[in-house]
Amino acid sequence: MDWWKDAVFYQIYPRSFKDHNNDGVGDLKGIVEKLDYLSWLGVDVVWLSPFFKSPMEDFGYDISDYKDVDPLFGTINDFDELVDEIHRRGMKIIIDQVYNHTSDKHPWFIESKSSRNNPKADWYIWKDPKPNGDPPNNWISLFSGENPQSAWEWDDNRKQYYLHLFGKEQPDLNWRNGEVKRKIFESMKFWLDRGVDGFRFDAASHYYKDPSFQDALKGPQVKKTLFHSARDEYYWDRFSGRPETLLAVEEIKRFMNSYGDKVSIGEITSDMGLCLYLIFTISGRFDLAFNIDFMEKLSLNAKKVRELSENVNTFFGERAWPSYVLGNHDNYRIINRLTNGMKVGENEKKLIAKLAATLLLTVRGTPFVYYGEEIGMEDTEVPYDKIVDPWGKALWPRKGRDVCRTPMQWNGEKHAGFSEVTPWLPINSNKAHVNVENEKKDPRSILNFYRSLLKLRKSHVALRRGAMHFIDAPDDIICYTRNISKEKIVVLLNFGSVPKRVNLSTHGKVLLGSHRGIGEDFYDQDVEPFESVVIDVSK
Ligand code: GLC
């Protein structure tokens, strides 16, 4: 039951995982090539970001055919093969579903914009201008940079505006139209029939908009995202977390239940943080929602991190199952975020990556690993003329999202073993030492640490299902227990750069640690700078 509570998910950004046909962009056959690596690593579920037909304005999050594979990535047969190969290795596969919007090149939109009275005229959100010609309201595009960009784009043919919460090439679908909804469910059916084990629903909190289309309120408090763009100045409640959206999610859930044990994961973004994740994941809705709030607030401040995870733990309690993520294709890499502004050497960086990994894989909730995190990949410098991310262009001179989407580093060769030709985004110059081949050989590498953590989760039910309790500890130290029936595990993380004494008041045996050997005794000892250690204290 609820296999996804025990599973570790691994996100693949298909453009950047492995390029099989050597055109500079990753593809489905490339992923098949690397499945043995994923099964060696010990992940349970592979999540693929979009590989559907798309003009690639937002690199696949702008879909022009929900039921086909873009030739850049391969064919539908390649996809079927990928599903089989994943299942053959005892893993599962989930894929993205992007139903807030389509591409403006989708035949539905092309028809919709052709006139005001065509059969699909109402499939998108069209509004008349204000009497002075202005857009119907003040909603802004979530891809705005420093300056707000309207979420409305003028169409000279219909003499109306259409809504696009993201880029102007991504018109929002009208979920209030029954035909649209029917098509969406048809597309889900298409992929479920091909054997996928679940979906990640993109921008799922935005499906229904406030039918009054009133202006959004502006607020000074509004949540600060990593990118601090103009979108943070407006409240999101006119289009995020509407009650109709929750009802639609319940319908999705009922539909997926008819296929048995599938998993549904919502990308929920709002200015209401945790609260909305919970609302979207209480029984009968999504199984999981990404805890983006946690990811964005994660720092090396032990007190704050304890507060964050303790909040999630208490708030979700028995009501819903939390999830954790350190990074994804929309955010800077975890090492960069944690060490921002610090002077750190390679060794400290490695320890900090292990600290984050230990946290991710031992707190109570389902963990998601972003490709490359397991080898300690960092943000890659992308010069202005190489920026391709539409939001990145708006954010410039600040970093956009390209920096975390660069090719996976398989080895130290020219193109890092990703491709034989120059890839679509530059490869990080640290590829010489940060790569799979190197790290596989090094018992103290981040990669082998991840692998051991994954093994540990598999062999200790307390780490997957056990209750979590935080224990007061010296400054900079996070200490919590995970326990279930007779199994009790203590996790100690030193978020600071000086050793701290910790007395467990019971003898324990080290299960895994960045500084200690497996099986060593732990009782009253110094926890070293940036050390992580997992200790068995079962009686
Ligand atoms: C989600 C995706 C992001 C994409 C956006 C629009 O936030 O994670 O990459 O740009 O939706 O589809």
XYZ file of C-alpha atoms and ligand atoms in Angstrom:
551
model
C 0.000 0.000 0.000
C 1.146 3.527 -0.769
C 4.426 2.295 -2.268
C 5.336 5.916 -2.987
C 5.842 6.532 0.730
C 8.787 4.114 0.661
C 10.166 5.135 -2.712
C 13.038 7.418 -3.658
C 12.263 9.400 -6.808
C 14.917 10.555 -9.263
C 14.165 13.420 -11.640
C 15.605 13.292 -15.136
C 15.635 16.365 -17.328
C 15.678 14.428 -20.624
C 17.507 17.121 -22.611
C 20.494 16.782 -20.317
C 20.782 13.184 -19.197
C 22.376 11.288 -22.060
C 22.549 12.014 -25.774
C 22.291 8.718 -27.646
C 22.060 10.025 -31.221
C 24.724 12.698 -30.764
C 22.777 15.779 -31.778
C 23.704 17.657 -28.610
C 20.379 17.034 -26.824
C 19.606 14.104 -24.526
C 16.984 11.565 -25.616
C 14.930 8.558 -24.525
C 17.402 5.986 -25.844
C 20.090 7.795 -23.876
C 18.052 7.287 -20.718
C 17.717 3.561 -21.492
C 21.521 3.414 -21.782
C 21.830 4.725 -18.244
C 19.176 2.677 -16.479
C 21.742 0.264 -15.084
C 23.404 3.229 -13.424
C 20.115 4.255 -11.806
C 19.434 0.779 -10.591
C 23.022 0.522 -9.260
C 22.404 3.793 -7.421
C 19.239 2.325 -5.917
C 16.495 4.731 -6.971
C 12.969 3.363 -7.112
C 11.148 5.732 -9.428
C 12.324 7.707 -12.415
C 10.477 10.952 -13.123
C 10.871 12.327 -16.643
C 10.392 16.012 -17.333
C 8.486 16.614 -20.619
C 9.526 14.784 -23.799
C 6.282 15.524 -25.683
C 5.937 17.291 -29.017
C 6.862 20.886 -28.436
C 8.290 23.966 -30.131
C 10.600 24.069 -27.055
C 10.039 27.713 -26.186
C 9.983 26.557 -22.551
C 11.947 23.390 -23.288
C 9.020 21.026 -23.397
C 6.745 22.718 -20.876
C 4.996 24.142 -23.947
C 3.303 21.130 -25.501
C 1.854 20.999 -29.006
C 0.737 17.348 -28.868
C -0.004 15.686 -25.535
C 0.019 12.211 -27.032
C 3.294 12.064 -28.912
C 7.041 12.153 -28.348
C 9.040 15.017 -29.815
C 11.390 13.672 -32.539
C 14.259 15.329 -30.678
C 13.792 12.718 -27.945
C 12.840 9.741 -30.122
C 9.602 7.970 -30.914
C 6.659 6.527 -29.061
C 8.276 3.110 -29.552
C 11.365 4.370 -27.757
C 9.102 5.449 -24.932
C 7.454 2.014 -24.739
C 10.893 0.450 -24.665
C 11.947 2.802 -21.874
C 8.893 1.849 -19.801
C 9.625 -1.845 -20.302
C 13.294 -1.469 -19.464
C 12.498 0.482 -16.304
C 9.948 -2.093 -15.182
C 12.281 -4.958 -16.022
C 14.729 -3.525 -13.505
C 12.045 -3.357 -10.828
C 11.783 0.432 -10.989
C 8.818 2.640 -11.806
C 8.336 5.581 -14.099
C 6.308 8.741 -13.750
C 5.980 11.509 -16.305
C 5.040 15.180 -16.341
C 1.553 16.293 -17.341
C 1.244 19.951 -18.258
C -2.415 20.927 -18.213
C -2.420 24.536 -17.120
C -1.426 25.613 -20.603
C -0.425 24.337 -24.026
C 1.975 25.715 -26.599
C 0.648 28.516 -28.786
C 1.500 26.153 -31.681
C -0.910 23.498 -30.396
C -3.608 22.938 -33.070
C -6.234 23.703 -30.389
C -4.850 27.184 -29.864
C -4.354 27.822 -33.555
C -8.033 27.038 -34.073
C -9.075 28.929 -30.958
C -7.453 32.132 -32.123
C -8.757 31.837 -35.672
C -12.085 33.534 -34.834
C -14.422 34.359 -31.983
C -16.913 31.666 -32.939
C -14.923 28.599 -33.992
C -15.652 25.321 -32.130
C -12.603 25.838 -29.881
C -13.112 29.587 -29.380
C -13.647 29.005 -25.666
C -10.861 26.465 -25.085
C -8.490 29.160 -23.838
C -9.046 32.247 -21.717
C -9.953 35.134 -23.979
C -11.066 38.545 -22.725
C -11.971 41.862 -24.250
C -9.665 44.789 -23.587
C -10.591 47.506 -21.120
C -12.298 50.470 -22.815
C -8.913 52.182 -23.101
C -7.391 49.115 -24.782
C -5.494 47.897 -21.697
C -5.373 44.230 -20.660
C -8.430 43.064 -18.661
C -6.604 43.086 -15.317
C -3.222 43.489 -13.617
C -2.203 39.806 -13.498
C 1.425 39.348 -14.355
C 3.326 36.608 -16.098
C 5.189 34.318 -13.714
C 8.150 34.629 -16.042
C 8.524 38.334 -15.269
C 11.952 39.624 -14.408
C 12.592 42.795 -12.410
C 9.655 44.509 -14.139
C 6.141 43.126 -14.235
C 5.075 41.746 -17.608
C 1.352 41.415 -18.226
C -0.072 37.883 -18.282
C -2.257 38.992 -21.217
C -1.215 38.986 -24.846
C -3.110 40.859 -27.541
C -4.344 38.922 -30.542
C -5.010 41.163 -33.472
C -7.214 38.660 -35.204
C -9.770 38.169 -32.419
C -9.138 41.696 -31.127
C -8.959 40.149 -27.674
C -6.372 39.274 -25.083
C -5.505 35.718 -24.101
C -4.163 34.751 -20.697
C -0.728 33.222 -20.199
C 0.418 32.824 -16.602
C 3.833 31.762 -17.944
C 5.385 32.775 -21.282
C 3.278 34.277 -24.059
C 3.904 31.084 -26.041
C 2.036 29.197 -23.276
C -1.656 30.176 -23.395
C -3.689 28.976 -20.401
C -6.357 26.344 -21.065
C -9.928 27.035 -20.019
C -10.692 24.263 -17.532
C -14.302 25.498 -17.294
C -14.888 24.154 -20.798
C -16.113 20.537 -20.633
C -14.476 19.557 -23.931
C -11.075 20.742 -22.689
C -11.451 18.661 -19.565
C -12.465 15.634 -21.607
C -9.310 16.004 -23.724
C -7.137 16.282 -20.631
C -8.498 13.053 -19.193
C -8.107 11.401 -22.580
C -4.445 12.303 -22.587
C -3.910 10.947 -19.076
C -5.584 7.736 -20.209
C -3.213 7.509 -23.172
C -0.145 7.381 -20.922
C -1.686 5.259 -18.178
C -2.602 2.710 -20.855
C 1.077 2.664 -21.862
C 1.971 1.592 -18.364
C 3.300 4.656 -16.567
C 3.120 4.467 -12.788
C 1.972 7.992 -12.156
C 2.161 11.645 -13.004
C 3.719 14.862 -11.863
C 1.150 17.585 -12.546
C 2.815 20.784 -13.664
C 1.524 24.093 -12.301
C -1.406 22.169 -10.848
C -2.470 24.874 -8.424
C -3.336 27.221 -11.277
C -5.892 25.244 -13.313
C -8.962 27.361 -12.479
C -8.868 31.132 -12.338
C -11.092 33.426 -10.308
C -14.096 33.839 -12.641
C -14.441 37.507 -11.657
C -11.005 38.203 -13.175
C -10.523 41.026 -10.695
C -7.127 42.594 -10.170
C -4.660 40.713 -7.985
C -3.838 42.468 -4.721
C -0.325 43.661 -4.208
C 1.372 42.924 -0.914
C 4.657 43.762 0.725
C 4.992 40.470 2.643
C 4.751 38.202 -0.301
C 6.960 35.162 -0.283
C 10.426 35.729 -1.643
C 11.337 33.072 -4.147
C 14.921 32.309 -5.081
C 14.653 34.530 -8.101
C 13.101 37.589 -6.386
C 11.260 38.710 -9.477
C 8.296 41.021 -9.923
C 5.971 38.044 -9.526
C 6.706 38.115 -5.793
C 4.933 41.443 -5.416
C 1.460 40.187 -6.241
C -0.797 37.837 -4.317
C -1.566 34.670 -6.232
C -4.994 33.816 -4.891
C -6.864 34.925 -8.019
C -5.366 31.972 -9.843
C -3.716 29.682 -7.322
C -5.456 27.138 -5.101
C -9.046 27.922 -6.171
C -11.722 25.563 -4.793
C -12.664 24.451 -8.335
C -9.060 23.336 -8.838
C -9.287 21.193 -5.718
C -12.430 19.547 -7.078
C -10.660 18.873 -10.382
C -7.776 17.285 -8.481
C -10.263 15.011 -6.736
C -11.618 13.997 -10.127
C -8.087 13.278 -11.364
C -7.446 11.185 -8.296
C -10.632 9.151 -8.758
C -9.711 8.572 -12.386
C -6.179 7.453 -11.522
C -7.531 5.167 -8.807
C -9.384 3.272 -11.500
C -5.930 2.219 -12.750
C -4.901 0.849 -9.362
C -1.856 1.875 -7.484
C -0.657 4.982 -9.333
C 0.992 8.004 -7.789
C -0.074 11.610 -8.330
C 2.197 14.492 -7.464
C 1.217 18.120 -7.698
C 3.477 21.027 -8.384
C 1.795 23.492 -6.080
C 3.096 27.033 -6.114
C 1.548 29.917 -4.299
C 2.330 32.590 -1.784
C 0.790 30.403 0.909
C 3.599 27.843 1.176
C 2.986 24.790 3.327
C -0.648 25.517 3.870
C -1.506 24.940 0.236
C 0.636 21.782 -0.037
C -1.438 20.299 2.733
C -4.751 21.384 1.223
C -3.781 19.756 -2.067
C -2.676 16.483 -0.483
C -5.326 15.660 2.066
C -7.051 12.377 1.430
C -8.686 12.017 -1.987
C -6.464 14.629 -3.632
C -2.836 14.356 -4.806
C -0.698 11.764 -3.031
C 2.202 14.206 -2.808
C 3.029 17.838 -3.412
C 6.571 19.087 -3.801
C 7.741 20.908 -0.718
C 9.255 23.786 -2.642
C 8.982 26.019 0.380
C 11.433 23.825 2.292
C 13.800 23.725 -0.671
C 13.819 27.487 -1.044
C 14.339 28.172 2.645
C 16.979 25.526 3.242
C 20.209 27.051 4.577
C 23.070 26.126 6.873
C 21.203 27.565 9.841
C 20.459 24.509 11.965
C 17.831 26.256 14.067
C 15.855 27.329 11.007
C 16.142 23.982 9.285
C 14.895 22.239 12.401
C 12.001 24.658 12.548
C 11.183 24.035 8.887
C 11.160 20.256 9.074
C 9.510 20.167 12.476
C 6.749 22.384 11.103
C 6.178 20.076 8.154
C 6.170 17.079 10.419
C 3.668 18.500 12.888
C 1.519 20.249 10.326
C 1.161 17.225 8.051
C 1.037 14.785 10.985
C -1.316 11.967 10.043
C -3.285 14.188 7.661
C -1.072 13.875 4.613
C 2.323 12.540 3.606
C 5.089 15.104 3.111
C 7.769 15.108 0.448
C 11.196 16.681 0.281
C 13.321 18.029 -2.519
C 16.698 19.769 -2.536
C 16.590 20.920 -6.134
C 14.880 20.662 -9.496
C 15.021 22.087 -13.000
C 13.642 25.433 -11.802
C 16.152 26.277 -9.083
C 19.825 26.749 -8.410
C 21.766 23.648 -7.423
C 21.725 22.833 -3.706
C 25.495 23.220 -3.181
C 25.390 26.731 -4.615
C 22.435 27.715 -2.472
C 23.906 26.332 0.740
C 27.372 27.789 0.255
C 26.300 31.097 -1.259
C 28.566 33.848 0.041
C 30.830 31.420 1.932
C 34.469 30.649 1.252
C 34.538 26.876 1.032
C 37.114 24.401 -0.152
C 36.345 21.281 -2.187
C 36.323 19.090 0.870
C 33.866 21.255 2.778
C 31.646 21.428 -0.286
C 31.576 17.657 -0.402
C 30.655 17.461 3.267
C 27.897 20.018 2.838
C 26.477 18.007 -0.078
C 26.496 14.917 2.139
C 24.819 16.850 4.938
C 21.997 17.868 2.612
C 21.720 14.328 1.246
C 21.478 12.848 4.724
C 18.744 15.287 5.625
C 16.806 14.615 2.414
C 17.002 10.861 2.809
C 16.339 10.518 6.525
C 13.548 12.973 7.309
C 9.982 11.688 7.336
C 8.616 12.043 3.817
C 9.190 10.968 0.243
C 12.515 12.239 -1.165
C 13.154 13.455 -4.705
C 16.711 13.528 -6.054
C 17.458 15.820 -8.996
C 19.827 14.353 -11.600
C 23.445 15.175 -10.845
C 22.759 16.026 -7.211
C 24.148 12.599 -6.324
C 27.572 13.537 -7.707
C 27.527 17.083 -6.343
C 26.865 18.952 -9.583
C 26.960 22.713 -9.219
C 25.429 25.609 -11.128
C 27.205 26.096 -14.425
C 28.121 29.540 -15.628
C 26.099 30.284 -18.745
C 27.300 33.366 -20.650
C 24.670 35.812 -21.904
C 24.814 34.628 -25.514
C 24.195 31.031 -24.424
C 21.134 31.740 -22.251
C 18.128 29.876 -23.631
C 15.687 29.793 -20.710
C 12.919 32.325 -21.449
C 12.661 33.280 -17.795
C 16.458 33.407 -17.547
C 16.462 36.033 -20.276
C 14.032 38.159 -18.272
C 16.061 37.718 -15.081
C 19.415 38.642 -16.594
C 21.958 39.754 -15.269
C 20.879 37.467 -12.464
C 21.143 33.727 -13.049
C 18.134 31.988 -14.586
C 17.326 28.303 -14.776
C 19.840 27.188 -17.435
C 22.532 26.947 -14.773
C 20.939 23.893 -13.165
C 19.961 22.191 -16.442
C 23.403 21.545 -17.924
C 24.426 18.062 -19.096
C 24.952 15.229 -16.658
C 28.640 14.665 -15.998
C 29.366 11.000 -16.710
C 33.137 11.284 -17.087
C 35.978 13.769 -17.495
C 36.023 13.805 -21.291
C 35.423 16.855 -23.447
C 31.626 16.576 -23.397
C 31.569 14.748 -20.080
C 30.421 11.496 -21.683
C 27.053 13.128 -22.292
C 27.468 13.467 -26.049
C 30.072 13.398 -28.766
C 29.142 16.849 -29.989
C 28.822 20.252 -28.350
C 25.738 20.050 -26.137
C 22.787 22.468 -26.063
C 24.058 24.013 -22.813
C 27.673 24.302 -21.654
C 29.175 21.661 -19.415
C 30.457 22.622 -16.000
C 34.213 23.118 -15.923
C 34.392 20.971 -12.774
C 33.581 17.892 -14.903
C 37.190 16.706 -14.541
C 36.582 15.691 -10.942
C 32.784 15.929 -10.502
C 31.669 12.977 -12.614
C 30.154 9.535 -12.229
C 33.179 7.562 -13.423
C 35.522 9.199 -10.924
C 33.162 9.083 -8.027
C 32.232 5.450 -8.509
C 35.864 4.593 -7.810
C 36.195 6.806 -4.750
C 34.694 5.234 -1.616
C 34.418 8.691 0.018
C 32.650 10.350 -2.910
C 29.272 12.030 -2.734
C 27.995 9.405 -5.171
C 28.921 6.460 -2.989
C 27.495 8.278 0.017
C 24.141 8.678 -1.759
C 24.195 5.047 -2.738
C 24.828 3.973 0.849
C 22.041 6.244 2.085
C 19.627 4.711 -0.396
C 20.621 1.227 0.743
C 20.156 2.267 4.346
C 16.628 3.524 3.666
C 15.786 0.222 1.996
C 17.016 -1.858 4.903
C 15.559 0.281 7.721
C 11.839 0.740 7.830
C 12.290 3.357 10.583
C 13.898 5.675 8.026
C 10.975 5.300 5.664
C 7.918 5.028 7.849
C 9.091 5.761 11.377
C 7.913 8.662 13.517
C 10.283 11.625 13.672
C 11.147 13.544 16.838
C 13.595 16.380 17.185
C 15.892 16.453 20.169
C 17.478 19.571 21.628
C 21.148 19.730 20.753
C 24.026 22.230 20.878
C 23.854 25.175 18.421
C 24.541 24.166 14.817
C 23.543 20.574 15.469
C 20.334 19.048 14.185
C 19.347 15.894 15.977
C 16.279 13.753 15.377
C 15.153 10.216 15.881
C 13.235 7.966 13.530
C 11.581 5.025 15.186
C 9.075 2.315 14.517
C 8.384 -0.697 16.741
C 11.812 -1.884 17.981
C 13.895 0.059 15.480
C 15.274 3.429 16.587
C 17.685 5.565 14.645
C 19.331 8.874 15.538
C 20.482 11.343 12.905
C 23.095 13.961 13.826
C 23.998 16.771 11.465
C 26.523 19.465 12.234
C 25.630 22.517 10.191
C 28.565 24.508 11.554
C 32.304 24.710 11.057
C 33.367 23.827 14.594
C 33.145 20.472 16.380
C 30.265 20.088 18.848
C 29.999 17.610 21.690
C 26.916 15.419 21.667
C 25.994 12.989 24.410
C 23.405 10.471 23.284
C 23.087 9.039 26.810
C 22.901 5.611 25.219
C 25.354 3.576 23.177
C 24.696 3.411 19.478
C 26.335 1.892 16.429
C 27.148 3.989 13.360
C 25.088 2.950 10.341
C 26.590 5.521 8.021
C 28.632 8.648 8.417
C 30.685 11.164 6.540
C 33.515 10.831 9.089
C 33.033 7.488 10.819
C 33.230 3.834 9.907
C 30.174 1.638 9.886
C 29.717 -0.214 13.160
C 31.728 2.255 15.282
C 30.410 2.942 18.747
C 28.840 6.334 19.408
C 28.053 7.574 22.897
C 29.508 10.900 24.016
C 31.559 12.374 21.210
C 32.450 15.407 19.163
C 30.487 15.788 15.962
C 32.966 17.216 13.456
C 32.385 20.312 11.281
C 29.743 19.551 8.625
C 29.608 15.961 9.753
C 26.570 13.779 9.141
C 26.075 10.550 10.990
C 23.233 8.049 11.215
C 23.279 5.890 14.345
C 21.353 2.803 15.318
C 20.206 3.039 18.930
C 17.647 0.213 18.832
C 17.549 -1.794 22.050
C 6.509 24.556 -13.925
C 7.770 23.902 -14.455
C 8.600 24.951 -15.142
C 7.802 25.524 -16.283
C 6.460 26.042 -15.794
C 5.543 26.304 -16.929
O 6.765 25.468 -12.944
O 8.443 23.266 -13.417
O 9.809 24.445 -15.605
O 8.515 26.549 -16.891
O 5.792 25.117 -14.974
O 5.106 25.102 -17.488
